Short mmCIF file of C-alpha atoms in Angstrom, two decimals:
data_model
loop_
_atom_site.label_atom_id
_atom_site.label_comp_id
_atom_site.label_asym_id
_atom_site.label_seq_id
_atom_site.Cartn_x
_atom_site.Cartn_y
_atom_site.Cartn_z
CA MET A 20 -1.00 18.11 29.35
CA SER A 21 0.67 21.71 28.92
CA ASN A 22 1.78 22.29 25.35
CA ALA A 23 5.08 24.06 26.67
CA PRO A 24 7.30 22.29 24.69
CA HIS A 25 5.27 23.06 21.61
CA ASP A 26 5.18 26.65 22.35
CA ALA A 27 8.93 26.83 23.51
CA LEU A 28 9.79 25.34 19.83
CA VAL A 29 7.76 27.76 18.26
CA GLU A 30 9.70 30.49 19.97
CA LYS A 31 12.97 28.76 18.63
CA LEU A 32 11.89 28.30 15.29
CA ILE A 33 10.79 31.87 15.15
CA GLY A 34 14.19 33.14 16.41
CA ASP A 35 16.24 30.89 14.07
CA HIS A 36 14.03 32.32 11.00
CA VAL A 37 13.31 29.02 9.72
CA VAL A 38 9.98 30.27 7.96
CA ARG A 39 11.79 32.75 6.02
CA ARG A 40 14.43 30.29 5.27
CA ILE A 41 11.81 27.70 4.00
CA TRP A 42 10.41 30.47 1.66
CA GLU A 43 13.93 31.46 0.36
CA ARG A 44 14.43 27.66 -0.41
CA ASP A 45 17.28 27.48 1.87
CA PRO A 46 18.38 23.78 2.24
CA SER A 47 20.23 24.24 5.33
CA VAL A 48 17.00 24.38 7.18
CA TRP A 49 17.11 20.52 6.61
CA ASN A 50 20.87 20.37 7.54
CA ALA A 51 21.80 19.13 3.99
CA PRO A 52 25.22 17.38 4.35
CA ASP A 53 26.43 18.07 0.83
CA GLU A 54 25.97 20.09 -2.30
CA SER A 55 24.07 17.19 -4.06
CA THR A 56 21.72 16.75 -1.40
CA ALA A 57 21.51 20.57 -1.13
CA GLY A 58 20.44 20.76 -4.98
CA ALA A 59 17.95 17.81 -4.45
CA ILE A 60 16.36 19.58 -1.82
CA ARG A 61 15.89 22.83 -3.94
CA ASN A 62 14.48 20.78 -6.77
CA ARG A 63 11.56 19.51 -4.29
CA LEU A 64 10.44 22.78 -3.26
CA GLY A 65 8.16 24.11 -5.96
CA TRP A 66 5.04 22.95 -3.71
CA ILE A 67 5.43 26.33 -1.69
CA ASP A 68 4.54 28.46 -5.03
CA ALA A 69 1.99 25.99 -6.35
CA PRO A 70 -1.17 27.79 -5.18
CA ARG A 71 -0.09 30.82 -6.74
CA MET A 72 1.52 29.41 -9.90
CA MET A 73 -1.33 26.88 -10.74
CA ARG A 74 -3.61 29.82 -11.65
CA THR A 75 -1.79 30.09 -14.94
CA HIS A 76 -3.64 26.57 -15.74
CA LEU A 77 -6.90 27.29 -14.96
CA ASP A 78 -8.31 28.02 -18.30
CA ARG A 79 -7.10 24.95 -19.37
CA LEU A 80 -8.65 22.96 -16.69
CA ARG A 81 -11.82 24.95 -17.43
CA ALA A 82 -11.74 23.92 -20.95
CA LEU A 83 -11.19 20.07 -20.28
CA ALA A 84 -14.22 20.27 -17.90
CA ALA A 85 -16.35 21.85 -20.45
CA GLU A 86 -15.44 19.14 -22.99
CA VAL A 87 -16.05 16.52 -20.59
CA ARG A 88 -19.39 17.77 -19.44
CA LYS A 89 -20.61 18.62 -23.06
CA GLU A 90 -19.70 15.05 -24.31
CA ARG A 91 -22.03 13.85 -21.31
CA LEU A 92 -19.36 11.43 -20.27
CA SER A 93 -20.41 9.35 -17.20
CA ALA A 94 -17.14 7.82 -15.61
CA VAL A 95 -13.62 9.03 -14.89
CA TYR A 96 -11.16 6.52 -13.68
CA LEU A 97 -8.02 7.96 -12.25
CA LEU A 98 -4.90 5.47 -12.64
CA GLY A 99 -2.39 6.43 -10.11
CA MET A 100 -0.70 5.61 -7.25
CA GLY A 101 0.21 7.64 -4.01
CA GLY A 102 0.51 11.30 -4.31
CA SER A 103 -0.88 10.93 -7.71
CA SER A 104 -4.34 9.69 -6.67
CA LEU A 105 -4.84 10.46 -2.82
CA CYS A 106 -5.71 14.21 -3.10
CA ALA A 107 -8.07 13.39 -6.04
CA GLU A 108 -9.68 10.70 -3.77
CA VAL A 109 -10.22 13.11 -0.78
CA LEU A 110 -11.92 15.84 -3.16
CA ARG A 111 -14.49 13.43 -4.59
CA SER A 112 -15.20 12.35 -1.24
CA VAL A 113 -15.64 15.73 0.31
CA TYR A 114 -16.88 17.48 -2.65
CA GLY A 115 -19.18 14.86 -4.49
CA VAL A 116 -19.83 15.09 -7.98
CA ALA A 117 -21.13 18.27 -9.43
CA PRO A 118 -24.50 18.13 -11.40
CA GLY A 119 -23.74 17.19 -15.08
CA PHE A 120 -20.23 16.03 -14.68
CA PRO A 121 -19.13 12.38 -14.54
CA ASP A 122 -18.44 10.49 -11.23
CA LEU A 123 -14.74 9.71 -10.57
CA PHE A 124 -13.50 6.17 -9.46
CA VAL A 125 -9.67 6.02 -8.27
CA LEU A 126 -7.78 2.87 -9.14
CA ASP A 127 -4.66 2.58 -7.11
CA THR A 128 -3.87 -1.17 -7.26
CA THR A 129 -3.20 -4.38 -8.91
CA ASP A 130 -6.04 -6.23 -7.20
CA GLU A 131 -7.40 -8.27 -9.56
CA GLU A 132 -10.84 -8.27 -8.05
CA THR A 133 -10.82 -4.50 -8.21
CA LEU A 134 -9.71 -3.94 -11.84
CA THR A 135 -11.68 -6.78 -13.17
CA GLY A 136 -14.69 -5.32 -11.75
CA ALA A 137 -14.22 -2.06 -12.89
CA ALA A 138 -13.34 -3.55 -16.39
CA SER A 139 -16.86 -5.38 -16.26
CA ARG A 140 -18.79 -2.15 -15.54
CA LEU A 141 -17.09 -0.34 -18.29
CA GLU A 142 -18.87 1.80 -20.68
CA PRO A 143 -15.95 2.79 -23.14
CA SER A 144 -17.63 5.65 -24.85
CA GLY A 145 -18.61 7.22 -21.85
CA SER A 146 -15.41 6.91 -20.08
CA LEU A 147 -12.31 8.78 -19.68
CA PHE A 148 -9.13 7.63 -17.93
CA ILE A 149 -6.51 10.10 -16.17
CA VAL A 150 -2.95 8.41 -16.12
CA ALA A 151 -1.13 9.89 -13.40
CA SER A 152 2.65 9.46 -12.90
CA LYS A 153 5.09 11.97 -11.69
CA SER A 154 8.18 9.55 -12.86
CA GLY A 155 5.92 8.24 -15.92
CA THR A 156 7.31 4.51 -14.97
CA THR A 157 5.19 3.43 -11.85
CA ILE A 158 4.57 0.03 -12.38
CA GLU A 159 1.10 -0.18 -11.06
CA VAL A 160 0.27 2.60 -13.36
CA SER A 161 1.65 1.43 -16.46
CA SER A 162 0.19 -2.00 -15.91
CA MET A 163 -3.48 -0.62 -15.62
CA GLU A 164 -2.85 1.80 -18.48
CA ARG A 165 -1.93 -1.05 -20.78
CA PHE A 166 -4.77 -3.19 -19.39
CA PHE A 167 -7.57 -0.26 -19.89
CA TRP A 168 -5.91 0.78 -23.26
CA LYS A 169 -6.16 -2.61 -24.59
CA LEU A 170 -10.11 -2.72 -23.67
CA MET A 171 -10.85 0.81 -25.06
CA GLU A 172 -8.80 0.45 -28.41
CA GLU A 173 -10.79 -2.94 -28.79
CA ALA A 174 -14.03 -0.98 -28.41
CA LEU A 175 -13.23 2.27 -29.89
CA GLY A 176 -10.27 1.79 -32.30
CA ASP A 177 -8.62 4.86 -33.36
CA ARG A 178 -10.97 6.98 -31.17
CA ALA A 179 -9.59 5.56 -28.07
CA GLY A 180 -6.78 8.24 -27.52
CA ARG A 181 -9.57 10.86 -26.80
CA HIS A 182 -10.56 8.80 -23.81
CA PHE A 183 -7.35 9.15 -22.25
CA VAL A 184 -5.64 12.34 -20.30
CA GLY A 185 -1.84 12.17 -19.22
CA ILE A 186 -0.36 13.95 -16.01
CA THR A 187 3.21 13.71 -15.49
CA ASP A 188 6.82 15.44 -15.17
CA PRO A 189 8.40 16.86 -18.52
CA GLY A 190 10.14 14.21 -20.37
CA THR A 191 9.01 10.93 -18.99
CA ALA A 192 8.10 7.84 -20.87
CA LEU A 193 4.47 8.36 -19.91
CA GLN A 194 4.68 11.55 -21.95
CA THR A 195 6.04 10.07 -24.80
CA LEU A 196 3.40 7.26 -24.67
CA ALA A 197 0.57 9.67 -24.36
CA GLN A 198 1.61 11.71 -27.32
CA SER A 199 2.32 8.57 -29.23
CA ARG A 200 -1.43 7.04 -28.47
CA GLY A 201 -3.03 10.27 -29.23
CA TYR A 202 -4.27 11.44 -25.62
CA ARG A 203 -6.80 13.77 -25.65
CA ALA A 204 -4.51 15.87 -23.49
CA VAL A 205 -1.23 15.67 -21.52
CA PHE A 206 -0.87 17.90 -18.49
CA ILE A 207 2.95 18.63 -17.55
CA ASN A 208 3.69 19.08 -14.02
CA PRO A 209 6.39 21.38 -12.61
CA PRO A 210 9.39 18.64 -11.89
CA ASP A 211 10.40 20.62 -8.50
CA ILE A 212 6.96 19.45 -6.85
CA GLY A 213 7.50 15.98 -5.14
CA GLY A 214 4.69 13.64 -5.58
CA ARG A 215 3.31 13.74 -1.92
CA PHE A 216 3.45 17.46 -2.01
CA SER A 217 1.57 17.63 -5.13
CA ALA A 218 -2.26 18.07 -3.82
CA LEU A 219 -2.09 21.88 -5.27
CA SER A 220 -0.45 21.17 -8.50
CA LEU A 221 -1.98 19.34 -11.48
CA PHE A 222 -2.20 16.04 -10.08
CA GLY A 223 -4.79 17.39 -8.01
CA LEU A 224 -6.22 20.25 -9.97
CA VAL A 225 -7.03 18.00 -13.44
CA PRO A 226 -9.07 15.30 -11.59
CA ALA A 227 -10.85 17.90 -9.67
CA SER A 228 -11.98 20.08 -12.54
CA VAL A 229 -13.55 16.78 -14.33
CA VAL A 230 -15.76 16.12 -11.47
CA GLY A 231 -16.94 19.91 -11.28
CA ALA A 232 -15.07 20.56 -8.16
CA PRO A 233 -14.75 24.44 -7.09
CA VAL A 234 -11.09 24.41 -8.20
CA ASP A 235 -10.99 28.11 -7.72
CA ASP A 236 -12.20 28.10 -4.18
CA PHE A 237 -9.51 25.16 -3.69
CA LEU A 238 -6.47 27.12 -5.05
CA HIS A 239 -7.95 30.30 -3.10
CA GLY A 240 -7.96 28.32 -0.01
CA GLY A 241 -4.36 27.29 -0.59
CA SER A 242 -3.12 30.62 -1.46
CA MET A 243 -4.46 32.26 1.65
CA MET A 244 -2.83 29.51 3.96
CA ALA A 245 0.35 29.83 1.95
CA ASP A 246 0.32 33.76 2.76
CA GLY A 247 -0.34 32.96 6.65
CA CYS A 248 2.47 30.41 6.57
CA ARG A 249 4.97 33.17 5.40
CA GLN A 250 4.59 34.94 8.94
CA GLU A 251 7.47 34.39 11.57
CA ARG A 252 4.80 34.43 14.38
CA HIS A 253 2.49 32.17 16.64
CA THR A 254 -0.50 32.64 14.29
CA ASN A 255 1.16 30.79 11.58
CA ALA A 256 -1.40 27.67 11.29
CA GLY A 257 1.64 25.64 9.53
CA LEU A 258 4.41 26.67 12.00
CA GLU A 259 1.92 25.63 14.98
CA LEU A 260 1.00 22.30 13.56
CA GLY A 261 4.82 21.69 12.46
CA ALA A 262 5.88 22.46 15.98
CA PHE A 263 3.23 20.54 17.72
CA MET A 264 4.41 17.47 15.49
CA GLY A 265 8.14 17.80 16.06
CA ALA A 266 7.95 18.68 19.84
CA SER A 267 5.37 15.60 20.56
CA ALA A 268 7.81 13.55 18.54
CA ALA A 269 10.94 14.52 20.60
CA ASP A 270 9.16 13.91 23.60
CA GLY A 271 8.61 10.33 22.65
CA ARG A 272 5.04 10.66 21.52
CA ASP A 273 5.69 9.72 17.70
CA LYS A 274 2.23 8.46 17.03
CA LEU A 275 0.44 11.07 15.73
CA THR A 276 -3.32 10.28 15.81
CA VAL A 277 -5.12 12.39 13.48
CA LEU A 278 -9.06 12.69 14.42
CA LEU A 279 -11.34 13.62 11.66
CA PRO A 280 -14.95 14.13 11.56
CA HIS A 281 -17.19 11.97 9.02
CA GLY A 282 -17.03 14.58 6.54
CA LEU A 283 -13.23 14.92 6.21
CA ALA A 284 -12.44 11.28 6.89
CA SER A 285 -10.99 10.64 3.34
CA LEU A 286 -8.39 13.21 4.18
CA GLY A 287 -6.54 10.66 6.69
CA LEU A 288 -5.31 8.86 3.83
CA TRP A 289 -3.48 11.65 2.19
CA ILE A 290 -2.11 12.94 5.51
CA GLU A 291 -0.76 9.34 6.30
CA GLN A 292 1.11 9.43 3.29
CA LEU A 293 2.82 12.87 3.43
CA ILE A 294 3.63 12.47 7.06
CA ALA A 295 5.05 8.80 7.00
CA GLU A 296 6.93 9.12 3.68
CA SER A 297 8.35 12.40 4.41
CA THR A 298 9.73 11.86 8.29
CA GLY A 299 10.27 8.15 8.37
CA LYS A 300 14.05 7.46 7.80
CA LEU A 301 17.61 7.44 9.31
CA GLY A 302 15.85 5.67 12.37
CA ARG A 303 13.36 8.37 12.96
CA GLY A 304 9.97 9.99 12.30
CA ILE A 305 6.41 10.29 13.09
CA LEU A 306 3.89 7.67 12.27
CA PRO A 307 0.52 8.94 11.33
CA VAL A 308 -2.48 6.99 12.74
CA VAL A 309 -5.64 8.18 10.69
CA ASP A 310 -8.13 5.63 10.62
CA GLU A 311 -8.24 4.02 14.26
CA PRO A 312 -11.36 2.07 15.09
CA ALA A 313 -13.85 4.49 17.07
CA VAL A 314 -13.67 3.93 21.17
CA ASN A 315 -15.53 5.58 24.02
CA ILE A 316 -12.70 7.17 25.82
CA THR A 317 -14.84 9.44 28.03
CA GLY A 318 -14.23 7.28 31.26
CA LYS A 319 -11.19 6.79 33.16
CA VAL A 320 -10.67 3.52 31.91
CA GLY A 321 -10.96 4.37 28.41
CA SER A 322 -8.37 6.91 28.40
CA ALA A 323 -5.89 4.48 29.39
CA LEU A 324 -6.33 2.80 26.14
CA TYR A 325 -3.70 4.77 24.40
CA GLY A 326 0.15 4.72 25.56
CA PRO A 327 2.56 7.31 26.41
CA ASP A 328 3.54 7.60 22.86
CA ARG A 329 0.53 9.36 21.53
CA ALA A 330 -0.35 13.01 20.50
CA PHE A 331 -3.48 14.01 18.81
CA VAL A 332 -4.48 16.48 15.99
CA ALA A 333 -8.36 16.90 15.87
CA VAL A 334 -9.55 18.55 12.72
CA GLU A 335 -13.28 20.07 12.56
CA THR A 336 -15.32 22.05 10.32
CA GLU A 337 -17.85 24.61 11.28
CA SER A 338 -20.36 21.93 10.49
CA ASP A 339 -18.70 18.65 11.23
CA ARG A 340 -17.42 18.45 14.76
CA LEU A 341 -15.80 16.03 16.96
CA ASP A 342 -16.91 14.83 20.47
CA GLU A 343 -16.09 17.47 23.02
CA GLY A 344 -16.14 14.78 25.51
CA MET A 345 -13.65 12.80 23.85
CA LEU A 346 -11.23 15.41 23.20
CA ASP A 347 -11.60 16.64 26.95
CA ALA A 348 -10.83 13.05 28.19
CA LEU A 349 -7.63 12.79 25.81
CA GLY A 350 -6.23 16.09 27.72
CA SER A 351 -7.53 15.05 31.03
CA ALA A 352 -5.38 11.70 30.38
CA GLY A 353 -2.39 13.87 29.67
CA HIS A 354 -2.15 13.49 26.07
CA PRO A 355 -0.93 16.49 24.27
CA VAL A 356 -4.08 17.57 22.10
CA LEU A 357 -3.96 20.14 19.14
CA ARG A 358 -7.39 21.44 17.61
CA ILE A 359 -7.58 22.66 14.15
CA ARG A 360 -10.67 24.41 12.98
CA SER A 361 -10.78 24.08 8.97
CA ARG A 362 -13.47 25.07 6.38
CA ARG A 363 -14.84 22.52 4.03
CA ALA A 364 -15.13 25.26 1.33
CA ALA A 365 -11.49 25.97 1.58
CA LEU A 366 -9.86 22.72 1.46
CA GLY A 367 -6.97 23.66 -0.09
CA ALA A 368 -5.83 25.64 2.91
CA GLU A 369 -5.73 22.20 4.89
CA PHE A 370 -3.43 20.40 2.22
CA PHE A 371 -1.00 23.60 2.15
CA ARG A 372 -1.23 23.74 6.36
CA TRP A 373 -0.27 19.76 6.45
CA GLU A 374 2.64 20.16 3.67
CA PHE A 375 4.43 23.24 5.47
CA ALA A 376 4.13 21.67 8.64
CA THR A 377 5.48 18.27 7.59
CA ALA A 378 8.41 20.19 5.83
CA LEU A 379 8.89 22.11 9.19
CA ALA A 380 8.42 18.88 11.15
CA GLY A 381 11.12 17.16 9.25
CA ALA A 382 13.55 20.19 10.10
CA VAL A 383 12.87 19.40 13.89
CA LEU A 384 13.66 16.13 13.46
CA ASN A 385 16.66 16.69 11.25
CA VAL A 386 15.70 14.44 8.18
CA ASN A 387 15.27 15.50 4.43
CA PRO A 388 11.39 15.52 4.15
CA PHE A 389 11.62 15.29 0.48
CA ASP A 390 13.43 12.04 -0.34
CA GLU A 391 12.39 8.25 -0.06
CA PRO A 392 15.52 6.32 0.40
CA ASN A 393 14.06 3.14 1.11
CA VAL A 394 11.09 3.09 -1.38
CA THR A 395 13.00 1.29 -4.03
CA GLU A 396 13.87 -1.56 -1.73
CA ALA A 397 10.85 -3.21 -2.14
CA LYS A 398 10.48 -2.19 -5.80
CA ASP A 399 13.75 -3.70 -6.73
CA ARG A 400 12.70 -6.98 -4.90
CA THR A 401 9.61 -6.91 -6.72
CA LYS A 402 10.96 -6.88 -9.91
CA ALA A 403 13.72 -9.65 -9.03
CA LEU A 404 10.66 -11.66 -8.24
CA LEU A 405 9.13 -10.82 -11.27
CA ALA A 406 12.46 -11.92 -13.33
CA SER A 407 12.26 -15.29 -11.11
CA PHE A 408 8.89 -15.92 -12.10
CA GLU A 409 9.62 -15.20 -15.62
CA ARG A 410 12.52 -17.58 -15.78
CA GLU A 411 10.99 -20.44 -13.26
CA GLY A 412 7.30 -20.20 -14.02
CA ARG A 413 6.57 -19.70 -10.22
CA LEU A 414 7.23 -17.18 -7.37
CA PRO A 415 9.93 -18.16 -4.55
CA GLU A 416 8.32 -17.65 -1.22
CA GLU A 417 8.73 -18.70 2.18
CA PRO A 418 6.06 -20.77 3.96
CA PRO A 419 3.22 -18.69 5.52
CA ALA A 420 2.71 -18.29 9.37
CA ASN A 421 0.18 -20.18 11.39
CA ALA A 422 -2.01 -18.81 14.12
CA VAL A 423 0.35 -19.58 16.89
CA GLN A 424 3.20 -17.51 15.09
CA VAL A 425 0.89 -14.54 14.79
CA GLY A 426 0.15 -14.81 18.50
CA GLU A 427 3.88 -14.88 19.33
CA LEU A 428 4.35 -11.74 16.81
CA ILE A 429 1.36 -9.71 18.52
CA ALA A 430 2.86 -10.92 21.97
CA SER A 431 6.15 -9.32 20.87
CA LEU A 432 4.82 -5.82 21.05
CA ARG A 433 6.68 -3.81 23.49
CA GLU A 434 5.68 -0.27 25.07
CA ARG A 435 5.87 2.31 22.20
CA ASP A 436 5.62 -0.23 19.44
CA TYR A 437 3.03 -0.32 17.03
CA LEU A 438 1.07 -2.90 14.72
CA ALA A 439 0.77 -2.53 11.11
CA VAL A 440 -1.53 -4.87 9.32
CA LEU A 441 -0.74 -5.06 5.88
CA SER A 442 -3.43 -6.52 3.50
CA TYR A 443 -3.07 -7.90 -0.19
CA LEU A 444 -6.68 -8.91 0.01
CA PRO A 445 -9.45 -7.79 -2.07
CA PRO A 446 -10.77 -4.43 -0.12
CA GLU A 447 -13.90 -5.60 0.89
CA SER A 448 -15.78 -3.95 3.73
CA ALA A 449 -16.19 -7.47 5.67
CA THR A 450 -12.84 -7.96 5.48
CA GLN A 451 -11.59 -4.79 6.59
CA GLY A 452 -14.01 -4.71 9.57
CA VAL A 453 -12.13 -8.06 10.70
CA ILE A 454 -9.02 -6.41 10.53
CA ASP A 455 -10.23 -3.37 12.43
CA GLU A 456 -11.62 -5.81 15.27
CA LEU A 457 -7.88 -6.99 15.60
CA ARG A 458 -6.89 -3.77 16.09
CA ALA A 459 -9.29 -2.84 18.59
CA ALA A 460 -8.34 -5.95 20.63
CA VAL A 461 -4.48 -4.96 20.44
CA ARG A 462 -5.17 -1.44 21.55
CA SER A 463 -7.39 -2.71 24.66
CA ARG A 464 -4.32 -5.02 25.40
CA GLY A 465 -1.56 -2.88 25.55
CA GLY A 466 -2.70 0.75 24.32
CA HIS A 467 -0.64 0.01 21.01
CA ALA A 468 -1.20 2.31 18.05
CA THR A 469 -2.10 0.20 15.13
CA THR A 470 -2.18 0.88 11.31
CA ARG A 471 -4.03 -0.74 8.40
CA GLY A 472 -2.33 -0.59 4.86
CA ILE A 473 -4.15 -2.00 1.75
CA GLY A 474 -1.28 -3.46 -0.79
CA PRO A 475 0.35 -2.37 -2.93
CA ARG A 476 -1.24 1.60 -1.84
CA TYR A 477 0.85 1.36 1.14
CA LEU A 478 4.12 0.98 -0.45
CA HIS A 479 3.69 4.27 -1.54
CA SER A 480 2.64 5.38 1.82
CA THR A 481 3.80 4.40 4.70
CA GLY A 482 6.14 1.77 3.22
CA GLN A 483 9.05 4.14 3.77
CA TYR A 484 8.50 4.62 7.53
CA HIS A 485 8.16 0.82 7.95
CA LYS A 486 11.77 0.29 6.87
CA GLY A 487 13.32 3.74 7.37
CA GLY A 488 11.68 4.92 10.57
CA PRO A 489 12.39 3.72 14.16
CA ASP A 490 12.12 -0.28 14.91
CA THR A 491 8.90 -0.11 16.42
CA GLY A 492 6.82 -1.89 13.97
CA VAL A 493 5.32 -5.35 13.96
CA PHE A 494 3.92 -6.20 10.62
CA LEU A 495 1.27 -8.59 9.76
CA MET A 496 1.05 -9.32 6.08
CA LEU A 497 -2.10 -10.76 4.60
CA THR A 498 -2.13 -12.74 1.32
CA ALA A 499 -4.51 -14.95 -0.55
CA ASP A 500 -5.07 -16.80 -3.72
CA ASP A 501 -7.04 -14.22 -6.25
CA ARG A 502 -9.94 -15.77 -8.12
CA THR A 503 -9.06 -14.70 -11.28
CA ALA A 504 -5.71 -14.58 -13.54
CA THR A 505 -5.73 -11.58 -15.63
CA GLN A 506 -2.84 -11.00 -18.10
CA ILE A 507 -1.16 -7.60 -18.17
CA PRO A 508 -0.60 -6.69 -21.68
CA ASP A 509 2.93 -6.94 -22.91
CA ALA A 510 4.13 -8.48 -19.72
CA PRO A 511 4.75 -12.03 -19.02
CA TYR A 512 2.62 -12.22 -15.79
CA THR A 513 -0.57 -11.68 -14.65
CA PHE A 514 -1.87 -8.88 -12.11
CA SER A 515 -2.37 -11.69 -9.60
CA ILE A 516 1.47 -12.63 -9.80
CA LEU A 517 2.58 -8.84 -9.92
CA LYS A 518 0.46 -8.29 -6.55
CA ARG A 519 1.95 -11.48 -4.96
CA ALA A 520 5.33 -10.36 -6.11
CA GLN A 521 4.68 -6.76 -4.46
CA ALA A 522 3.63 -8.35 -1.04
CA LEU A 523 6.83 -10.97 -1.20
CA GLY A 524 9.18 -8.03 -2.00
CA ASP A 525 8.13 -6.13 0.83
CA GLN A 526 8.15 -8.94 3.39
CA GLN A 527 11.67 -9.61 2.03
CA ALA A 528 12.72 -5.95 2.50
CA LEU A 529 10.99 -5.68 5.86
CA ALA A 530 12.81 -8.74 7.11
CA ALA A 531 16.28 -7.33 5.75
CA HIS A 532 15.76 -4.22 7.90
CA GLY A 533 15.39 -6.64 10.86
CA ARG A 534 11.62 -6.00 11.10
CA ARG A 535 9.44 -8.45 13.08
CA VAL A 536 7.26 -9.55 10.24
CA ALA A 537 4.98 -12.44 9.22
CA ARG A 538 2.94 -13.30 6.49
CA VAL A 539 -0.34 -15.37 6.42
CA HIS A 540 -1.76 -16.78 3.56
CA LEU A 541 -5.51 -17.43 3.60
CA SER A 542 -7.40 -20.27 1.50
CA GLY A 543 -10.94 -20.18 0.17
CA ASN A 544 -13.26 -17.36 -0.85
CA ASN A 545 -14.45 -15.96 2.54
CA HIS A 546 -11.57 -14.08 3.62
CA ALA A 547 -13.59 -12.40 6.36
CA GLU A 548 -14.35 -15.65 8.07
CA GLY A 549 -10.89 -16.77 7.73
CA LEU A 550 -9.51 -13.97 9.53
CA GLN A 551 -11.82 -14.00 12.31
CA GLN A 552 -10.83 -17.61 12.93
CA LEU A 553 -7.06 -17.02 12.54
CA PHE A 554 -7.27 -14.01 14.98
CA ALA A 555 -9.40 -15.66 17.59
CA ARG A 556 -6.78 -18.69 17.83
CA ALA A 557 -3.89 -16.09 17.72
CA LEU A 558 -5.02 -13.71 20.40
CA SER A 559 -5.70 -17.04 22.52
CA SER A 560 -2.75 -18.74 21.96
#
């Protein structure tokens, strides 16, 4: 397929000086309807200067890294959600851990099994906790902080604070808490950088530093890409990607399928959050599909597995390539394909490219990419459910769906619809494998895009798109009884109750938007086997 619409859009954006206006922080790029919205947009554009501005923090970051190495700490636990955790997860996966530095474990969950497992392996004297929250009040982060603070204080007494570092905006409750508890350090991020645009800010740099990642190279790559994204010409990599995304969506190809080689696979989760939460609103948006089960599409039949709502971006590095035959087959089948050559050593460039492209795609779609108007809906419903639990001693919930109802839900998929599997089960590999088998079966039946969200993490990622984007989603939610019940300090409920309330709150929010949603509740301890049986009955019903 020709990229003519994409090329034409690049020319239009250049003619309208959209690139220059973004760098001038002009909110009219996104058609701000009033001064209040315009001001809010101006206050979310600090990311464009982050690669340059963050260099002023390098000495402090190096000092923290030197302390951690000198004290021979063995484990760093990052407590964060969404934009406060996903970049660090990518950097840990791509760069690994440098010799002599501690390993990094990202905890972005309220799942009992994950948290109690981390607690059971905890070696207090060799551990450091990074507590990251832009708002300073994220319920998952504050709950985890209280849980691990109690364990560390019990083990270390008044030395516990030396094993905690905070990252937040100025004047937040987390900053106050960190100072009162005597945290080793508190890093205050610029308040005009939104969470999902914060990869090249302190939210990405602090955890990267303490595991010995090449922070200088990371920022240098971001700076080089930022310089390139100032150019009003076709060689502007962010402009090219943003125009491809916007033109594809305008042409009905709003399922942006991101193909990543093995070495960059973790980048998909960060891209997913950035695009979905930025563009999915006002009934419009681009759905990133980042982790689809692999399939051989080199044959004519295989290429038909993808519907007419697909566009593909293929990211490769000099040493980590994708299958050439697969990419050729996609193009031959009529799907638009944009190929990106990246460099592992300059990963910061990739973060900036996608940030700039997403901001520009928002302008093409006529949405504000810097707000998240529907995210609070699930949060508010969760709070109401927790208040009900405190009063009644139980959570009110609708009866779960059976296999026949799940089959009917899947059968309701229309052309250009997608299936989102939202799992609040412990993220065990066997369970994820069964979910991927369902996704592959749905794709083979009708070419439908599918996504897999792990709750509650997806609430800070695709959750905005689910409720604010187009009404093309079909949502299958998976819950189960937890094997433990761990009290959250200073809260009248356990992590298990909090996670269940988050699932039910999001189910209510989806239903309130008229979305097709069903929740399945599994019994027993073998979730993979239970899902296998359920899906087999559902697909045959």
